[in-house]
Short mmCIF file of N, CA and C in Angstrom, two decimals:
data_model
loop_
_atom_site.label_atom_id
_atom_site.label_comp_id
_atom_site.label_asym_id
_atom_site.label_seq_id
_atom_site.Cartn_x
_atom_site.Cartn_y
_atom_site.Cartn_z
N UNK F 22 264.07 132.59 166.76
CA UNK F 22 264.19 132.39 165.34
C UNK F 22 265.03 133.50 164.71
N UNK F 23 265.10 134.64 165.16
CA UNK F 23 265.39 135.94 164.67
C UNK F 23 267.39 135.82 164.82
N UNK F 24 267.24 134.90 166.16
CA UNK F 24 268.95 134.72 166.89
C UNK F 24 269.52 133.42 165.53
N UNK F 25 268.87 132.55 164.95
CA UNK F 25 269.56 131.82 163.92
C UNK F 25 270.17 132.64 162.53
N UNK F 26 269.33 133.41 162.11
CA UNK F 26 269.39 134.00 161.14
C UNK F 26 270.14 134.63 160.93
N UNK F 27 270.57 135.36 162.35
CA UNK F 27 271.86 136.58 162.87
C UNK F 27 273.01 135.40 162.46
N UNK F 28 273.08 134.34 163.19
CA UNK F 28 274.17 133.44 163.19
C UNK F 28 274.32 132.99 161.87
N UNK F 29 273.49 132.41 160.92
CA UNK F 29 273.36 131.99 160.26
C UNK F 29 274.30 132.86 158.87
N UNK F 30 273.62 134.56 159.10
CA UNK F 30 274.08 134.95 157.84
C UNK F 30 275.47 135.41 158.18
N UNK F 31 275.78 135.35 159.60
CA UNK F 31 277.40 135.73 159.42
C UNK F 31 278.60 134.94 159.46
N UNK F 32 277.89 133.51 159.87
CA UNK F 32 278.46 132.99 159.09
C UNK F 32 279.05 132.53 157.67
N UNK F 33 278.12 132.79 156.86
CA UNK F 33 278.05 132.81 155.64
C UNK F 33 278.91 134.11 154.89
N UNK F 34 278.84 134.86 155.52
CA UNK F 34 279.40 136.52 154.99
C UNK F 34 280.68 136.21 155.47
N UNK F 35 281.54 135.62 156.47
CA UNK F 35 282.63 135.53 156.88
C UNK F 35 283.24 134.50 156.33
N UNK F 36 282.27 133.25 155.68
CA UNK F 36 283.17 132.36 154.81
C UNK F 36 283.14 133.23 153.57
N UNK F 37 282.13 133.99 152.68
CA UNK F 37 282.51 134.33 151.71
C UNK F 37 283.79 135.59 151.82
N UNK F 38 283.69 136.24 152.72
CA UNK F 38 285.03 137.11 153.04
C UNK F 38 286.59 136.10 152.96
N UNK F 39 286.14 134.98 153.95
CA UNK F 39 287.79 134.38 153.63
C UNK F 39 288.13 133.77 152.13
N UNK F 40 286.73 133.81 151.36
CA UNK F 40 287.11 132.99 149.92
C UNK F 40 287.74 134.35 149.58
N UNK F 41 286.89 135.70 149.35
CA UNK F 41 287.54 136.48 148.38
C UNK F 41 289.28 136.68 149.26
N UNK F 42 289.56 136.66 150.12
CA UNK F 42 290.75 136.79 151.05
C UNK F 42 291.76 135.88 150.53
N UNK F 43 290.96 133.89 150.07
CA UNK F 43 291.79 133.44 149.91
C UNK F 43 292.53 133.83 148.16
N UNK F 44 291.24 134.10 147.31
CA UNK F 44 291.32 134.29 146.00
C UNK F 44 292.34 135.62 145.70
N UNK F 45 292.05 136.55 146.51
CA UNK F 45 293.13 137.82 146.63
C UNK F 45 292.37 138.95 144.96
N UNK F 46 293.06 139.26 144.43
CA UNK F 46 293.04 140.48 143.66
C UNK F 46 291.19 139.63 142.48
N UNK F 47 291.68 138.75 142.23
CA UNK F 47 290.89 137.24 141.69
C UNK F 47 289.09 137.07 142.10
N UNK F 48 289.26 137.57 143.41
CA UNK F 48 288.30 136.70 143.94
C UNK F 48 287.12 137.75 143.92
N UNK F 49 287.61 138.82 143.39
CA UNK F 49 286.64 140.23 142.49
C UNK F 49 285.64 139.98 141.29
N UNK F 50 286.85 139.19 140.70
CA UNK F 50 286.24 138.71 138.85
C UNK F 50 285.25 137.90 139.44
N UNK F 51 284.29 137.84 138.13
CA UNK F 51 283.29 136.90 137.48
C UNK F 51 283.78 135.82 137.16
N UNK F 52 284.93 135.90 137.02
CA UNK F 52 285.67 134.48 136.55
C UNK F 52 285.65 132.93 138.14
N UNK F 53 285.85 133.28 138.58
CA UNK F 53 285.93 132.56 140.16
C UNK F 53 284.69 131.99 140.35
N UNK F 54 283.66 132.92 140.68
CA UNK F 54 282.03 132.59 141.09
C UNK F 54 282.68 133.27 142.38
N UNK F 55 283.12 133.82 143.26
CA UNK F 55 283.06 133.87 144.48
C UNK F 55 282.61 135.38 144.63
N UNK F 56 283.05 136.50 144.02
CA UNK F 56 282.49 137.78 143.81
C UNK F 56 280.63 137.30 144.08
N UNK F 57 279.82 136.37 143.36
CA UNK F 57 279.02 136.28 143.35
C UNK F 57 278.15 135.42 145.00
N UNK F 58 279.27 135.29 145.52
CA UNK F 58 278.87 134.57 146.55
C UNK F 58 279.02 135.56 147.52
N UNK F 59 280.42 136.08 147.54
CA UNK F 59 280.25 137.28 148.25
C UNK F 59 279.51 138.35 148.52
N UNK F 60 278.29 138.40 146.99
CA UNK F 60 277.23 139.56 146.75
C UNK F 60 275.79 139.05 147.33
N UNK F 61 275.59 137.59 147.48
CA UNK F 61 274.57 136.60 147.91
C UNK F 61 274.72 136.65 149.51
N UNK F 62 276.16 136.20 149.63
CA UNK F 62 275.95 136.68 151.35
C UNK F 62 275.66 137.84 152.13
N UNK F 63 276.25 139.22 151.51
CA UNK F 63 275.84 140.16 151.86
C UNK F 63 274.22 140.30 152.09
N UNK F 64 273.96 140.07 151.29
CA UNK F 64 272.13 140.24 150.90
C UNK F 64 271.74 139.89 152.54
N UNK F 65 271.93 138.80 153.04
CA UNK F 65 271.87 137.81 153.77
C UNK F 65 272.08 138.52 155.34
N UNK F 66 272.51 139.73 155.62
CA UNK F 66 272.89 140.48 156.68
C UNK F 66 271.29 141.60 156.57
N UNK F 67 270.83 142.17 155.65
CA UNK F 67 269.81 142.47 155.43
C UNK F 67 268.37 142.55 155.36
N UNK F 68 268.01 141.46 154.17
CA UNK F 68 266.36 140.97 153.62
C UNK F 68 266.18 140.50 155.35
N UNK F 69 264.97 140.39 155.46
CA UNK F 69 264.20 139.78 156.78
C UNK F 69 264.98 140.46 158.02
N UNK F 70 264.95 142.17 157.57
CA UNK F 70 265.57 142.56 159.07
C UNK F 70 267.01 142.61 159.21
N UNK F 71 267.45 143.87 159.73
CA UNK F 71 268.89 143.96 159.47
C UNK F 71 269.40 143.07 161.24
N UNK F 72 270.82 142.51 160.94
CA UNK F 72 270.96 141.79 161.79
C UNK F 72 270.99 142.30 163.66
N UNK F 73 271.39 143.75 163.45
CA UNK F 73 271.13 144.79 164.09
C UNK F 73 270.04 144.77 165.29
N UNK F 74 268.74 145.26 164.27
CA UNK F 74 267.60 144.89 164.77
C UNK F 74 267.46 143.63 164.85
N UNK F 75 267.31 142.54 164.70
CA UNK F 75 267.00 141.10 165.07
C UNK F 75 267.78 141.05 166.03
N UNK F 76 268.79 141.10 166.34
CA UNK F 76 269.67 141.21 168.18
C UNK F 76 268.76 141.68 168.92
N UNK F 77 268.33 142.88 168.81
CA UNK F 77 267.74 143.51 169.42
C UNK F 77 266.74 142.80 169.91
N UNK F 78 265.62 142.14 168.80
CA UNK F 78 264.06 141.81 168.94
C UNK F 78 264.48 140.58 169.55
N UNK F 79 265.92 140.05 169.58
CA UNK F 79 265.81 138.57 169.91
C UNK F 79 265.87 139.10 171.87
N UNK F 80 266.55 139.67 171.92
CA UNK F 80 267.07 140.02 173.34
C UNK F 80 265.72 140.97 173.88
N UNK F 81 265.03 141.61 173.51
CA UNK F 81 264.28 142.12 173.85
C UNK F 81 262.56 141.16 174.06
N UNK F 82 262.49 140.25 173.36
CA UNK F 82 262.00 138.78 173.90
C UNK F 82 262.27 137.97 174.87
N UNK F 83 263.41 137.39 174.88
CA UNK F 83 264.20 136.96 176.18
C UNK F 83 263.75 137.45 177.28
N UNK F 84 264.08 139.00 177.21
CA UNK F 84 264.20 139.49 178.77
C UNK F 84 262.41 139.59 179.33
N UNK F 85 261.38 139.15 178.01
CA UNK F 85 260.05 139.63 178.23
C UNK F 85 259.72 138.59 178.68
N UNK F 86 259.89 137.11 178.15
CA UNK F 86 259.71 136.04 178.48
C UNK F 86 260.61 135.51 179.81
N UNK F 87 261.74 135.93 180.27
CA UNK F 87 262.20 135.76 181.49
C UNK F 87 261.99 136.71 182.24
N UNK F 88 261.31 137.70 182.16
CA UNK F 88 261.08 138.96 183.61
C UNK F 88 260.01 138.98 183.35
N UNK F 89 258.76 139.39 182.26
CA UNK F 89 257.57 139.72 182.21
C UNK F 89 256.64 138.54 182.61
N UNK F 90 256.74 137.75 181.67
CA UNK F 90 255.46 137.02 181.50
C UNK F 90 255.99 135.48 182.42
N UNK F 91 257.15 135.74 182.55
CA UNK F 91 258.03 134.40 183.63
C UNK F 91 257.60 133.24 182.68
N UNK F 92 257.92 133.29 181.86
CA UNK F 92 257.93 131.57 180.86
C UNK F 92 259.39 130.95 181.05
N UNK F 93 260.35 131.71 181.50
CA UNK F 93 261.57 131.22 181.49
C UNK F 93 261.73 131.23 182.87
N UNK F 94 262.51 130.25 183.49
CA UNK F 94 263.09 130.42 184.76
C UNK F 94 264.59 130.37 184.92
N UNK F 95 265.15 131.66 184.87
CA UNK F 95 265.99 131.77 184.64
C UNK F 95 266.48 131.45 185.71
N UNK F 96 266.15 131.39 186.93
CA UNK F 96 266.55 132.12 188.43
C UNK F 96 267.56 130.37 188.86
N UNK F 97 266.75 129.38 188.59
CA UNK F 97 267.45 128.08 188.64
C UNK F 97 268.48 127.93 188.35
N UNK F 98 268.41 128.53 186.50
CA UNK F 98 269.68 127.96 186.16
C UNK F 98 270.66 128.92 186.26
N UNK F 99 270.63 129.87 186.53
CA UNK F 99 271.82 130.59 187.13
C UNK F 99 272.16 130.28 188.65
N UNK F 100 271.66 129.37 188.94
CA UNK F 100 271.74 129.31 190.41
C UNK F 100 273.13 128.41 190.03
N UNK F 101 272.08 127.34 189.41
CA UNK F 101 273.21 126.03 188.75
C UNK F 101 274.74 126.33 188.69
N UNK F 102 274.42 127.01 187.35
CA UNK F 102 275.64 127.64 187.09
C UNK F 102 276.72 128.19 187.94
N UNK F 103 276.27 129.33 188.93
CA UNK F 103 277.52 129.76 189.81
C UNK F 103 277.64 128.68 191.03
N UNK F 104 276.78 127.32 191.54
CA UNK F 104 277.29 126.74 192.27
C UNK F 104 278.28 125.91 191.59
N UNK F 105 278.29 125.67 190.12
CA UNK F 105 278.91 124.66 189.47
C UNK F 105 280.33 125.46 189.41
N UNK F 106 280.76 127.02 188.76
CA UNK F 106 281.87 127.67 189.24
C UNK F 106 282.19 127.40 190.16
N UNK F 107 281.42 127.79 191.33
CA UNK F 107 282.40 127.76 192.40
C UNK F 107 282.41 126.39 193.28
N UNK F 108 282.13 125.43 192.38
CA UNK F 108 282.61 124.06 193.20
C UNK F 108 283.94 123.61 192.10
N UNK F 109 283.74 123.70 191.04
CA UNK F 109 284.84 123.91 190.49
C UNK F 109 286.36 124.58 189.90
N UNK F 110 286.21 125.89 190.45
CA UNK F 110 287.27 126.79 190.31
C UNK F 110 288.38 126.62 191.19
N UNK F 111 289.28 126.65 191.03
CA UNK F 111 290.61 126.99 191.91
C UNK F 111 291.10 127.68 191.61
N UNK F 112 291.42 128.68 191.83
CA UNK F 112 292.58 129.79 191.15
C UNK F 112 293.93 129.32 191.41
N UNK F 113 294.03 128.38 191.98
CA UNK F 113 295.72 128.37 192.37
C UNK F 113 296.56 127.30 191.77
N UNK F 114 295.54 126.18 190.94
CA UNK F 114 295.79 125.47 190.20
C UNK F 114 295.07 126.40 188.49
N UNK F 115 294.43 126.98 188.14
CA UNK F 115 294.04 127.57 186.92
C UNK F 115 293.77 128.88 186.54
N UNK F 116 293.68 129.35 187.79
CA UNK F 116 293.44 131.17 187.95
C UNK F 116 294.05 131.74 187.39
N UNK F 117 294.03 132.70 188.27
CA UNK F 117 294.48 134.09 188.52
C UNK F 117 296.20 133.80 189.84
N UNK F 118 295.75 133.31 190.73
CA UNK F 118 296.96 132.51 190.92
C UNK F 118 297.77 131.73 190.94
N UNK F 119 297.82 131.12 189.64
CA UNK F 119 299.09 130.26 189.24
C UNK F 119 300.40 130.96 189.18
N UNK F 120 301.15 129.96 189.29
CA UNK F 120 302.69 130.29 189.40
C UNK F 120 302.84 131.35 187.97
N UNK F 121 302.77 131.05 186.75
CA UNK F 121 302.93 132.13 185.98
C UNK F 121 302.55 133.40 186.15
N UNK F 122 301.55 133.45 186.79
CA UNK F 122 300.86 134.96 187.04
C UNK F 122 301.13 135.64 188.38
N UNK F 123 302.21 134.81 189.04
CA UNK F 123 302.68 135.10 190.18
C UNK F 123 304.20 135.93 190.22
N UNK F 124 304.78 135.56 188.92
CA UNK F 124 305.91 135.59 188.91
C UNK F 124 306.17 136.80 188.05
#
């Protein structure tokens, strides 16, 4: 829950950054509304835990629930995963050795 919120408010802080970006000298004033959106999103990196700490508490859960208490099984799906790489990789058609990177 802590990992939405992270996502959640920076998204929000990065659209209000590209409004004042798009508005330019403008997008300061009271006149726009976006100064005010820009001051609402900020908030939003903050109240309920700075986003900082919530990384933290989110990742520091994870690793309790996949190593401590084993609610997660991680061990599968990473298994998955690198057999699925390496049944699918070629380097010589998409790599590291293709003709561009050869030359």
């Amino acid at each position: 829950m802590c990992y939405l919120k992270v996502v959640g408010s920076e998204a929000v802080c990065n659209t209000a950054d590209e409004a004042i970006q798009i508005f330019g000298g403008m997008g300061y004033s009271m006149e726009t509304g976006v100064e005010m959106a820009y001051r609402d999103a900020r908030i939003t990196k903050i109240y309920e835990g700075t986003n900082e700490i919530n990384r933290m508490l989110s990742l520091g859960e994870f690793y309790k629930r996949a190593f401590v208490t084993k609610e997660l099984n991680i061990g599968k799906g990473a298994k998955s995963v690198l057999a699925s790489i390496a049944a699918n990789f070629n380097p010589f058609k998409s790599g590291f050795l293709t003709r561009e990177f050869m030359l």
